[in-house]
Amino acid sequence: MQLVCQRVGTCSSCLKRQLKGFLGLIKWQRRLVPACVRTIYSETGKWEKSYGLETRKRVENWWLPRIKDQFCKISETDKSRPKFYVLSMFPYPSGKLHMGHVRVYTISDAVARFQKMRGMQVINPMGWDAFGLPAENAAVEHGLHPASWTQSNIQHMREQFEALGLSFTWEREITTCLPEYYKWTQYLFLKLFEAGIVYQKEALVNWDPVDQTVLANEQVDDNGCSWRSGAKVEQKYLKQWFIKTTAYAKAMFDALSDLPEWYGIKEMQANWIGDCVGCSLDFLLKVNGKVTEEKLAAYTYTPEAIYGASHLYILPTHRLLHGNSSLKEVFQREFIPAKDSLTSVTAVNLLTNQEIPVVISAKTNFENFLDTKIGIPSTSAEDAVVAKNLGISFTEVIETLPNGLEKVINSGEITGMTRQEALEAITQQAKNKGIGGDLTSDKLRDWLISRQRYWGTPIPVIHCQTCGTVPVPYEDLPVVLPSVTTFTGKGASPLETASEWVNCSCPRCKAAARREIDTMDTFVDSAWYYLRYTDPHNTDRPFNNDLADYWMPVDLYIGGKEHAVMHLFYARFFSHFCHDLKMTKHKEPFHKLLVQGLIKNQTFRLTTTGQCLKREEVDLTGTEPVYLKNGEKLQVAWEKMSKSKHNGIDPEELVKEYGIDTLRLYILFAAPPEQDILWDAKTDAMPGVQRWQTRLWTLVTKLIEARTSGTMPNPGLLNKKEKAEARKIWDQKNLVISEVTEYFTKDHLFNAAISRLMSLTNILHQASRPLILHSAEFEDALATLCVMVAPMAPHIASEMWKGLSHMQNKLCTHHHWDVDVLHQSWPKVDPEYLQPPDVVEMSVLINNKACGKVFVPQQAARNFEEVHELVLQSELGVKHLQGRTIKKAFLSPRTALINFLVQE
């Protein structure tokens, strides 16, 4: 035996037709493609030998609509089949795709096609995060209604997506600004309201004193001025809507441990949430013994010691001193700057009914984002000092036993419990009464969702002077945005001007009332969209439970790192909430997360002003870039592509110049998904993937020409060396299948997958002409290569497959030649390849120096005596070891190595 692995080199099915007759050969000599087959080269009836610019254009123009139609026609969900839900974060319809879009959606497209070829039932849905400030700004600046501007942009971007050949499941398309979507956003808001997880309180907003309007953070420039009026922005307290995300902090923190590795994102989520060791409890405020309307939630790190509370501690910056509170005057009068100020306001603990004084702290800030704390001297030396200095009495509530165990004393029904038992009891009691108790951290704040905007989901609430805040009845949903025609960017929300819409009757008492004129943060719309995709046309509920349970969780969620904290946190929050409502069986919405890096390009800034220049304004001929006008040196940096920085690249122009497949392959090959791509520094990748496509095409041309040469293919004509070469091809094919499949399923290293496919291409290019003509292994490897290329470069792969499928005298029949490449099954490693070899190639060392190899039977390879004897009897052993004194020998079965130490 002369080979390392004595294995069957081909599948038996590949040889079934090897000795068939010459039928059809003459036709193929005349025309490489039969006239009846309508392919892009049907005008000439010949296979195009080279893959040049014109051929590439014709290939992509022909296959683009066909590939789209093939993928997007999805039948009813078959719950008996395995599923794969790939989701890329949906875009804001700005009107134009950028390279970041191309990267994320190329990745999801390649994964979707791969999983479909593996036999999965796949959805790769697309929609539009369509509410938001830019549409309203367009209305102010250009007189376009936000709805018209948004719909126009959606249409244009959808055309751009289709021009890139992306395989979205368009029948599941959603648009968050349409009533049929935001009806269910409002429905979920009402569910949160019913659960006591939505509330209103005063909060600071950015206020433009000239335009008399609220500004979003992005409308305030670096100097703290309004982007439109130029006025210095002020901080003003307004009543705002909040979602109590802190109620789910501990559950969401703990659930992170059950998720797979998220490339460091889990750590970011954990850091955002913080250590959930304490909780907030609600207090009712009194002044001069009279109960006020003010409620206050205060945080404590030690809820188990709540009966030992001595005072409530607030910061001097607290809203009670600066907002519209009825207690503002009292607090301001009794506040002494830089001193702990004991006030006449008291706070009644709604859990224990204890009444304690409110103290304004001398500090300017507490830990992290806290502005209200419960002072408990038993567990805080600092609190004890404050209480003693201000003469506030307190009770010790923690006792340490001789064995070191801490127990709770002087604490009502929890007296005698351990601290942990008391913690669990107190927090549960508070939760049962709806007055706090949810374990959270001192870092996490509740989610402020109010926006003083028109273009957003209306908050389904009505304000009645008699009944107070009343939720809109479910049967009255959706609360549809009124048609507002005038947008000035000044004054109150544009909804204020829609008097017929604002003025309504109270659903309870039918008296005159007013609608809420704030709209929701757009993060609310995107916090549950992944669930709507599972059942996007349901008119009776947000989604069908069974469909959501089948499709969820999302198997692979793809998006930018900039959304890895807030959006991901809010999406996880909504999923946990829906699970508690028994709307879904899965708590966590996303299984695997793929965070892709940015595509960056160089920016050229004037050192004097910081202004970004266009590339045509820069002289790049010298050692350093300078300004063409005056030779001024420039600041050069790699930054995210942006129109304002003049470093963006139009995907449409790249498609025209290079083609869809080349752009897709470049995106996948230039860097691993999580790394940034530096556009100019990676120009080697673009010609690299262009050359590779040409080499793939050439391989197909070689095989077609060989099979139409007039010589009948016959594997029996291969000599010993050629058969060994064929076996090598078979080995490499199986190795590459194994590796590429793992790259697609495990780490999503598409660059590594392409690199391995390139290596298989190189091996096939080295094949001799007899091997190309007579080898089933060559044909099978080329067909398999074509199938593996298809998810990443579907157009060229489809055309190459068409050429191969109409080639006569094929030696392999296990491929489904009668259907297109994207409908082929993803290749599997041949079972024979997985079998242990009959023989093992044992490396022989003498005195630690390699001197050759000896083949030994597989069953003997781990037995020292047998290997030792076989080596001594071999030609190598006779030559190098006969007559020499062997002092010792060592066998390493794992590395198939034996080392002889001999006397020199």
PDB file of N, CA and C in Angstrom, residues 613-680:
ATOM      1  N   LEU A 613     -12.991  67.766   3.518  1.00  0.00           N
ATOM      2  CA  LEU A 613     -12.861  68.063   2.097  1.00  0.00           C
ATOM      3  C   LEU A 613     -13.284  66.864   1.258  1.00  0.00           C
ATOM      4  N   LYS A 614     -13.715  67.181   0.047  1.00  0.00           N
ATOM      5  CA  LYS A 614     -13.985  66.117  -0.924  1.00  0.00           C
ATOM      6  C   LYS A 614     -12.649  65.597  -1.439  1.00  0.00           C
ATOM      7  N   ARG A 615     -12.646  64.352  -1.880  1.00  0.00           N
ATOM      8  CA  ARG A 615     -11.390  63.744  -2.319  1.00  0.00           C
ATOM      9  C   ARG A 615     -10.778  64.523  -3.486  1.00  0.00           C
ATOM     10  N   GLU A 616     -11.626  65.090  -4.351  1.00  0.00           N
ATOM     11  CA  GLU A 616     -11.090  65.828  -5.504  1.00  0.00           C
ATOM     12  C   GLU A 616     -10.459  67.159  -5.113  1.00  0.00           C
ATOM     13  N   GLU A 617     -10.655  67.570  -3.836  1.00  0.00           N
ATOM     14  CA  GLU A 617     -10.035  68.792  -3.343  1.00  0.00           C
ATOM     15  C   GLU A 617      -8.686  68.519  -2.671  1.00  0.00           C
ATOM     16  N   VAL A 618      -8.268  67.263  -2.687  1.00  0.00           N
ATOM     17  CA  VAL A 618      -7.055  66.860  -1.972  1.00  0.00           C
ATOM     18  C   VAL A 618      -5.979  66.436  -2.961  1.00  0.00           C
ATOM     19  N   ASP A 619      -4.772  66.909  -2.722  1.00  0.00           N
ATOM     20  CA  ASP A 619      -3.613  66.501  -3.532  1.00  0.00           C
ATOM     21  C   ASP A 619      -2.952  65.305  -2.850  1.00  0.00           C
ATOM     22  N   LEU A 620      -3.025  64.140  -3.518  1.00  0.00           N
ATOM     23  CA  LEU A 620      -2.495  62.907  -2.925  1.00  0.00           C
ATOM     24  C   LEU A 620      -1.186  62.467  -3.568  1.00  0.00           C
ATOM     25  N   THR A 621      -0.601  63.345  -4.360  1.00  0.00           N
ATOM     26  CA  THR A 621       0.599  62.942  -5.113  1.00  0.00           C
ATOM     27  C   THR A 621       1.869  62.954  -4.264  1.00  0.00           C
ATOM     28  N   GLY A 622       1.887  63.742  -3.201  1.00  0.00           N
ATOM     29  CA  GLY A 622       3.093  63.844  -2.363  1.00  0.00           C
ATOM     30  C   GLY A 622       3.123  62.788  -1.266  1.00  0.00           C
ATOM     31  N   THR A 623       4.052  62.972  -0.345  1.00  0.00           N
ATOM     32  CA  THR A 623       4.185  62.008   0.768  1.00  0.00           C
ATOM     33  C   THR A 623       3.040  62.164   1.758  1.00  0.00           C
ATOM     34  N   GLU A 624       2.476  63.398   1.839  1.00  0.00           N
ATOM     35  CA  GLU A 624       1.344  63.647   2.727  1.00  0.00           C
ATOM     36  C   GLU A 624       0.246  64.364   1.952  1.00  0.00           C
ATOM     37  N   PRO A 625      -1.006  64.060   2.222  1.00  0.00           N
ATOM     38  CA  PRO A 625      -2.105  64.751   1.535  1.00  0.00           C
ATOM     39  C   PRO A 625      -2.140  66.230   1.929  1.00  0.00           C
ATOM     40  N   VAL A 626      -2.381  67.073   0.950  1.00  0.00           N
ATOM     41  CA  VAL A 626      -2.494  68.517   1.219  1.00  0.00           C
ATOM     42  C   VAL A 626      -3.699  69.067   0.462  1.00  0.00           C
ATOM     43  N   TYR A 627      -4.138  70.242   0.899  1.00  0.00           N
ATOM     44  CA  TYR A 627      -5.263  70.919   0.250  1.00  0.00           C
ATOM     45  C   TYR A 627      -4.797  71.455  -1.100  1.00  0.00           C
ATOM     46  N   LEU A 628      -5.533  71.125  -2.148  1.00  0.00           N
ATOM     47  CA  LEU A 628      -5.133  71.530  -3.502  1.00  0.00           C
ATOM     48  C   LEU A 628      -5.026  73.046  -3.648  1.00  0.00           C
ATOM     49  N   LYS A 629      -5.903  73.794  -2.970  1.00  0.00           N
ATOM     50  CA  LYS A 629      -5.960  75.242  -3.162  1.00  0.00           C
ATOM     51  C   LYS A 629      -4.725  75.960  -2.638  1.00  0.00           C
ATOM     52  N   ASN A 630      -4.282  75.546  -1.420  1.00  0.00           N
ATOM     53  CA  ASN A 630      -3.197  76.318  -0.804  1.00  0.00           C
ATOM     54  C   ASN A 630      -2.074  75.469  -0.215  1.00  0.00           C
ATOM     55  N   GLY A 631      -2.123  74.159  -0.416  1.00  0.00           N
ATOM     56  CA  GLY A 631      -1.056  73.290   0.081  1.00  0.00           C
ATOM     57  C   GLY A 631      -1.088  73.043   1.570  1.00  0.00           C
ATOM     58  N   GLU A 632      -2.188  73.433   2.232  1.00  0.00           N
ATOM     59  CA  GLU A 632      -2.289  73.234   3.679  1.00  0.00           C
ATOM     60  C   GLU A 632      -2.304  71.738   4.012  1.00  0.00           C
ATOM     61  N   LYS A 633      -1.544  71.361   5.053  1.00  0.00           N
ATOM     62  CA  LYS A 633      -1.533  69.971   5.492  1.00  0.00           C
ATOM     63  C   LYS A 633      -2.897  69.610   6.083  1.00  0.00           C
ATOM     64  N   LEU A 634      -3.255  68.358   5.929  1.00  0.00           N
ATOM     65  CA  LEU A 634      -4.584  67.922   6.335  1.00  0.00           C
ATOM     66  C   LEU A 634      -4.519  66.869   7.438  1.00  0.00           C
ATOM     67  N   GLN A 635      -5.578  66.816   8.231  1.00  0.00           N
ATOM     68  CA  GLN A 635      -5.730  65.736   9.215  1.00  0.00           C
ATOM     69  C   GLN A 635      -6.413  64.568   8.515  1.00  0.00           C
ATOM     70  N   VAL A 636      -5.751  63.425   8.537  1.00  0.00           N
ATOM     71  CA  VAL A 636      -6.294  62.245   7.858  1.00  0.00           C
ATOM     72  C   VAL A 636      -6.691  61.220   8.903  1.00  0.00           C
ATOM     73  N   ALA A 637      -7.905  60.686   8.772  1.00  0.00           N
ATOM     74  CA  ALA A 637      -8.380  59.688   9.737  1.00  0.00           C
ATOM     75  C   ALA A 637      -9.282  58.686   9.031  1.00  0.00           C
ATOM     76  N   TRP A 638      -9.394  57.498   9.633  1.00  0.00           N
ATOM     77  CA  TRP A 638     -10.356  56.491   9.151  1.00  0.00           C
ATOM     78  C   TRP A 638     -11.641  56.662   9.946  1.00  0.00           C
ATOM     79  N   GLU A 639     -12.735  56.959   9.251  1.00  0.00           N
ATOM     80  CA  GLU A 639     -14.006  57.192   9.940  1.00  0.00           C
ATOM     81  C   GLU A 639     -15.146  56.503   9.201  1.00  0.00           C
ATOM     82  N   LYS A 640     -16.229  56.310   9.935  1.00  0.00           N
ATOM     83  CA  LYS A 640     -17.430  55.717   9.350  1.00  0.00           C
ATOM     84  C   LYS A 640     -17.865  56.553   8.147  1.00  0.00           C
ATOM     85  N   MET A 641     -18.258  55.858   7.083  1.00  0.00           N
ATOM     86  CA  MET A 641     -18.653  56.569   5.872  1.00  0.00           C
ATOM     87  C   MET A 641     -19.858  57.471   6.143  1.00  0.00           C
ATOM     88  N   SER A 642     -19.775  58.682   5.628  1.00  0.00           N
ATOM     89  CA  SER A 642     -20.832  59.663   5.876  1.00  0.00           C
ATOM     90  C   SER A 642     -20.834  60.695   4.761  1.00  0.00           C
ATOM     91  N   LYS A 643     -22.030  61.115   4.378  1.00  0.00           N
ATOM     92  CA  LYS A 643     -22.164  62.128   3.329  1.00  0.00           C
ATOM     93  C   LYS A 643     -21.530  63.449   3.777  1.00  0.00           C
ATOM     94  N   SER A 644     -21.732  63.786   5.068  1.00  0.00           N
ATOM     95  CA  SER A 644     -21.217  65.066   5.564  1.00  0.00           C
ATOM     96  C   SER A 644     -19.693  65.090   5.616  1.00  0.00           C
ATOM     97  N   LYS A 645     -19.067  63.908   5.706  1.00  0.00           N
ATOM     98  CA  LYS A 645     -17.604  63.839   5.776  1.00  0.00           C
ATOM     99  C   LYS A 645     -16.976  63.626   4.399  1.00  0.00           C
ATOM    100  N   HIS A 646     -17.819  63.539   3.377  1.00  0.00           N
ATOM    101  CA  HIS A 646     -17.348  63.352   1.990  1.00  0.00           C
ATOM    102  C   HIS A 646     -16.491  62.094   1.835  1.00  0.00           C
ATOM    103  N   ASN A 647     -16.789  61.070   2.614  1.00  0.00           N
ATOM    104  CA  ASN A 647     -16.002  59.835   2.478  1.00  0.00           C
ATOM    105  C   ASN A 647     -16.888  58.628   2.172  1.00  0.00           C
ATOM    106  N   GLY A 648     -18.138  58.922   1.809  1.00  0.00           N
ATOM    107  CA  GLY A 648     -19.069  57.837   1.482  1.00  0.00           C
ATOM    108  C   GLY A 648     -18.833  57.293   0.081  1.00  0.00           C
ATOM    109  N   ILE A 649     -19.260  56.062  -0.121  1.00  0.00           N
ATOM    110  CA  ILE A 649     -19.176  55.421  -1.433  1.00  0.00           C
ATOM    111  C   ILE A 649     -20.563  54.921  -1.778  1.00  0.00           C
ATOM    112  N   ASP A 650     -21.030  55.239  -2.974  1.00  0.00           N
ATOM    113  CA  ASP A 650     -22.367  54.869  -3.405  1.00  0.00           C
ATOM    114  C   ASP A 650     -22.370  53.409  -3.854  1.00  0.00           C
ATOM    115  N   PRO A 651     -23.146  52.551  -3.181  1.00  0.00           N
ATOM    116  CA  PRO A 651     -23.194  51.135  -3.584  1.00  0.00           C
ATOM    117  C   PRO A 651     -23.624  50.940  -5.034  1.00  0.00           C
ATOM    118  N   GLU A 652     -24.517  51.796  -5.508  1.00  0.00           N
ATOM    119  CA  GLU A 652     -24.996  51.663  -6.891  1.00  0.00           C
ATOM    120  C   GLU A 652     -23.846  51.831  -7.880  1.00  0.00           C
ATOM    121  N   GLU A 653     -22.959  52.777  -7.595  1.00  0.00           N
ATOM    122  CA  GLU A 653     -21.814  52.990  -8.484  1.00  0.00           C
ATOM    123  C   GLU A 653     -20.878  51.786  -8.467  1.00  0.00           C
ATOM    124  N   LEU A 654     -20.701  51.203  -7.285  1.00  0.00           N
ATOM    125  CA  LEU A 654     -19.839  50.021  -7.180  1.00  0.00           C
ATOM    126  C   LEU A 654     -20.427  48.838  -7.938  1.00  0.00           C
ATOM    127  N   VAL A 655     -21.749  48.691  -7.869  1.00  0.00           N
ATOM    128  CA  VAL A 655     -22.403  47.605  -8.607  1.00  0.00           C
ATOM    129  C   VAL A 655     -22.208  47.787 -10.104  1.00  0.00           C
ATOM    130  N   LYS A 656     -22.331  49.027 -10.554  1.00  0.00           N
ATOM    131  CA  LYS A 656     -22.130  49.298 -11.991  1.00  0.00           C
ATOM    132  C   LYS A 656     -20.705  48.962 -12.413  1.00  0.00           C
ATOM    133  N   GLU A 657     -19.750  49.304 -11.560  1.00  0.00           N
ATOM    134  CA  GLU A 657     -18.349  49.114 -11.929  1.00  0.00           C
ATOM    135  C   GLU A 657     -17.884  47.674 -11.783  1.00  0.00           C
ATOM    136  N   TYR A 658     -18.285  47.028 -10.689  1.00  0.00           N
ATOM    137  CA  TYR A 658     -17.732  45.707 -10.381  1.00  0.00           C
ATOM    138  C   TYR A 658     -18.736  44.570 -10.509  1.00  0.00           C
ATOM    139  N   GLY A 659     -20.029  44.879 -10.364  1.00  0.00           N
ATOM    140  CA  GLY A 659     -21.042  43.831 -10.391  1.00  0.00           C
ATOM    141  C   GLY A 659     -21.487  43.443  -8.992  1.00  0.00           C
ATOM    142  N   ILE A 660     -22.668  42.828  -8.931  1.00  0.00           N
ATOM    143  CA  ILE A 660     -23.257  42.461  -7.638  1.00  0.00           C
ATOM    144  C   ILE A 660     -22.401  41.422  -6.921  1.00  0.00           C
ATOM    145  N   ASP A 661     -22.057  40.353  -7.630  1.00  0.00           N
ATOM    146  CA  ASP A 661     -21.320  39.261  -6.977  1.00  0.00           C
ATOM    147  C   ASP A 661     -19.965  39.715  -6.462  1.00  0.00           C
ATOM    148  N   THR A 662     -19.290  40.547  -7.237  1.00  0.00           N
ATOM    149  CA  THR A 662     -17.967  41.031  -6.803  1.00  0.00           C
ATOM    150  C   THR A 662     -18.090  41.857  -5.537  1.00  0.00           C
ATOM    151  N   LEU A 663     -19.094  42.724  -5.493  1.00  0.00           N
ATOM    152  CA  LEU A 663     -19.292  43.544  -4.300  1.00  0.00           C
ATOM    153  C   LEU A 663     -19.634  42.663  -3.092  1.00  0.00           C
ATOM    154  N   ARG A 664     -20.506  41.694  -3.295  1.00  0.00           N
ATOM    155  CA  ARG A 664     -20.874  40.781  -2.211  1.00  0.00           C
ATOM    156  C   ARG A 664     -19.650  40.021  -1.705  1.00  0.00           C
ATOM    157  N   LEU A 665     -18.874  39.471  -2.620  1.00  0.00           N
ATOM    158  CA  LEU A 665     -17.694  38.704  -2.227  1.00  0.00           C
ATOM    159  C   LEU A 665     -16.671  39.586  -1.524  1.00  0.00           C
ATOM    160  N   TYR A 666     -16.534  40.813  -2.013  1.00  0.00           N
ATOM    161  CA  TYR A 666     -15.603  41.748  -1.360  1.00  0.00           C
ATOM    162  C   TYR A 666     -16.019  41.983   0.093  1.00  0.00           C
ATOM    163  N   ILE A 667     -17.307  42.285   0.293  1.00  0.00           N
ATOM    164  CA  ILE A 667     -17.828  42.555   1.636  1.00  0.00           C
ATOM    165  C   ILE A 667     -17.556  41.379   2.574  1.00  0.00           C
ATOM    166  N   LEU A 668     -17.737  40.173   2.063  1.00  0.00           N
ATOM    167  CA  LEU A 668     -17.580  38.976   2.889  1.00  0.00           C
ATOM    168  C   LEU A 668     -16.112  38.587   3.088  1.00  0.00           C
ATOM    169  N   PHE A 669     -15.269  38.951   2.118  1.00  0.00           N
ATOM    170  CA  PHE A 669     -13.881  38.501   2.123  1.00  0.00           C
ATOM    171  C   PHE A 669     -12.918  39.484   2.780  1.00  0.00           C
ATOM    172  N   ALA A 670     -13.277  40.764   2.784  1.00  0.00           N
ATOM    173  CA  ALA A 670     -12.319  41.797   3.203  1.00  0.00           C
ATOM    174  C   ALA A 670     -11.917  41.692   4.673  1.00  0.00           C
ATOM    175  N   ALA A 671     -12.813  41.194   5.524  1.00  0.00           N
ATOM    176  CA  ALA A 671     -12.504  41.096   6.966  1.00  0.00           C
ATOM    177  C   ALA A 671     -13.542  40.206   7.624  1.00  0.00           C
ATOM    178  N   PRO A 672     -13.220  39.621   8.790  1.00  0.00           N
ATOM    179  CA  PRO A 672     -14.253  38.909   9.552  1.00  0.00           C
ATOM    180  C   PRO A 672     -15.398  39.873   9.883  1.00  0.00           C
ATOM    181  N   PRO A 673     -16.626  39.383  10.020  1.00  0.00           N
ATOM    182  CA  PRO A 673     -17.782  40.280  10.156  1.00  0.00           C
ATOM    183  C   PRO A 673     -17.672  41.289  11.282  1.00  0.00           C
ATOM    184  N   GLU A 674     -17.072  40.879  12.415  1.00  0.00           N
ATOM    185  CA  GLU A 674     -17.073  41.797  13.560  1.00  0.00           C
ATOM    186  C   GLU A 674     -16.002  42.879  13.455  1.00  0.00           C
ATOM    187  N   GLN A 675     -15.114  42.765  12.485  1.00  0.00           N
ATOM    188  CA  GLN A 675     -14.051  43.766  12.332  1.00  0.00           C
ATOM    189  C   GLN A 675     -14.454  44.863  11.349  1.00  0.00           C
ATOM    190  N   ASP A 676     -13.860  46.042  11.538  1.00  0.00           N
ATOM    191  CA  ASP A 676     -14.086  47.136  10.592  1.00  0.00           C
ATOM    192  C   ASP A 676     -13.370  46.838   9.273  1.00  0.00           C
ATOM    193  N   ILE A 677     -13.951  47.342   8.191  1.00  0.00           N
ATOM    194  CA  ILE A 677     -13.290  47.283   6.885  1.00  0.00           C
ATOM    195  C   ILE A 677     -12.778  48.683   6.563  1.00  0.00           C
ATOM    196  N   LEU A 678     -11.494  48.796   6.314  1.00  0.00           N
ATOM    197  CA  LEU A 678     -10.900  50.066   5.885  1.00  0.00           C
ATOM    198  C   LEU A 678     -10.868  50.033   4.361  1.00  0.00           C
ATOM    199  N   TRP A 679     -11.715  50.813   3.761  1.00  0.00           N
ATOM    200  CA  TRP A 679     -11.981  50.666   2.328  1.00  0.00           C
ATOM    201  C   TRP A 679     -10.721  50.741   1.471  1.00  0.00           C
ATOM    202  N   ASP A 680      -9.977  51.809   1.560  1.00  0.00           N
ATOM    203  CA  ASP A 680      -8.807  51.969   0.682  1.00  0.00           C
ATOM    204  C   ASP A 680      -7.695  50.980   1.014  1.00  0.00           C
TER     205      ASP A 680
END
